[in-house]
Amino acid sequence: FFMSKKIEDLSYEETMEKITNITTYLEKDDLSLDESIEAFAYGVKLSNHAKKLLNSAEDKIKKVLDKEHVDDSKKLESKNIFD
């Protein structure tokens, strides 16, 4: 029911959509305990995947900012401010 694609292959947007669907599914009154537990467990896996994707994006942004900082420092070093 839940898995059409491996969780690791989902984009952030797909992951968040599935988390929303799980939430809606869990709000149903007619779920058995086992169905609720299965949906909750899948939601936890999705949440962990979303966190991993966000951490990866944060690392990429930091690398870009660090590279820009290094490039700016090189520009400043190449200028002699006492000329």
Short mmCIF file of C-alpha atoms in Angstrom, two decimals:
data_model
loop_
_atom_site.label_atom_id
_atom_site.label_comp_id
_atom_site.label_asym_id
_atom_site.label_seq_id
_atom_site.Cartn_x
_atom_site.Cartn_y
_atom_site.Cartn_z
CA PHE A 1 0.00 0.00 0.00
CA PHE A 2 2.62 2.57 0.99
CA MET A 3 5.68 1.70 -1.01
CA SER A 4 5.67 2.37 -4.73
CA LYS A 5 9.29 3.54 -4.73
CA LYS A 6 12.16 2.87 -2.34
CA ILE A 7 12.26 5.53 0.34
CA GLU A 8 15.91 6.29 -0.49
CA ASP A 9 14.89 7.16 -4.06
CA LEU A 10 12.23 9.70 -3.07
CA SER A 11 12.85 13.40 -3.51
CA TYR A 12 12.20 15.73 -0.59
CA GLU A 13 8.93 16.86 -2.17
CA GLU A 14 7.76 13.28 -2.74
CA THR A 15 8.69 12.40 0.84
CA MET A 16 6.72 15.30 2.27
CA GLU A 17 3.70 14.41 0.11
CA LYS A 18 3.81 10.84 1.43
CA ILE A 19 4.09 12.09 5.02
CA THR A 20 0.98 14.21 4.42
CA ASN A 21 -0.83 11.18 2.98
CA ILE A 22 0.19 9.06 5.99
CA THR A 23 -1.16 11.73 8.34
CA THR A 24 -4.49 11.77 6.51
CA TYR A 25 -4.58 7.97 6.52
CA LEU A 26 -3.90 7.82 10.27
CA GLU A 27 -6.77 10.23 10.96
CA LYS A 28 -9.28 7.63 9.73
CA ASP A 29 -11.41 6.14 12.46
CA ASP A 30 -11.71 2.67 10.97
CA LEU A 31 -8.05 1.59 11.05
CA SER A 32 -6.99 -1.48 12.95
CA LEU A 33 -4.19 -1.20 15.45
CA ASP A 34 -1.87 -3.11 13.09
CA GLU A 35 -2.71 -0.78 10.19
CA SER A 36 -2.04 2.24 12.38
CA ILE A 37 1.29 0.86 13.57
CA GLU A 38 2.37 0.01 10.01
CA ALA A 39 1.46 3.50 8.78
CA PHE A 40 3.18 5.14 11.74
CA ALA A 41 6.37 3.08 11.18
CA TYR A 42 6.40 4.05 7.51
CA GLY A 43 5.88 7.69 8.48
CA VAL A 44 8.88 7.54 10.83
CA LYS A 45 11.04 6.13 8.02
CA LEU A 46 9.85 8.91 5.72
CA SER A 47 10.58 11.52 8.37
CA ASN A 48 14.11 10.19 8.84
CA HIS A 49 14.64 10.28 5.08
CA ALA A 50 13.41 13.88 4.92
CA LYS A 51 15.87 14.84 7.69
CA LYS A 52 18.70 13.17 5.79
CA LEU A 53 17.77 15.07 2.61
CA LEU A 54 17.65 18.36 4.52
CA ASN A 55 21.03 17.70 6.13
CA SER A 56 22.49 16.93 2.71
CA ALA A 57 21.05 20.16 1.30
CA GLU A 58 22.47 22.10 4.26
CA ASP A 59 25.92 20.58 3.64
CA LYS A 60 25.76 21.60 -0.03
CA ILE A 61 24.79 25.15 0.91
CA LYS A 62 27.64 25.36 3.44
CA LYS A 63 30.11 24.19 0.78
CA VAL A 64 28.89 26.86 -1.63
CA LEU A 65 29.11 29.55 1.04
CA ASP A 66 32.56 28.36 2.16
CA LYS A 67 33.77 28.37 -1.45
CA GLU A 68 32.40 31.88 -1.94
CA HIS A 69 34.13 32.99 1.27
CA VAL A 70 37.44 31.52 0.06
CA ASP A 71 37.02 33.18 -3.33
CA ASP A 72 36.30 36.54 -1.67
CA SER A 73 39.35 36.13 0.58
CA LYS A 74 41.55 35.43 -2.44
CA LYS A 75 40.23 38.55 -4.15
CA LEU A 76 41.05 40.60 -1.07
CA GLU A 77 44.53 39.08 -0.79
CA SER A 78 45.29 39.81 -4.43
CA LYS A 79 44.57 43.51 -3.89
CA ASN A 80 47.21 45.51 -2.17
CA ILE A 81 45.28 48.01 -0.10
CA PHE A 82 48.40 50.14 0.45
CA ASP A 83 48.91 50.98 -3.24
#
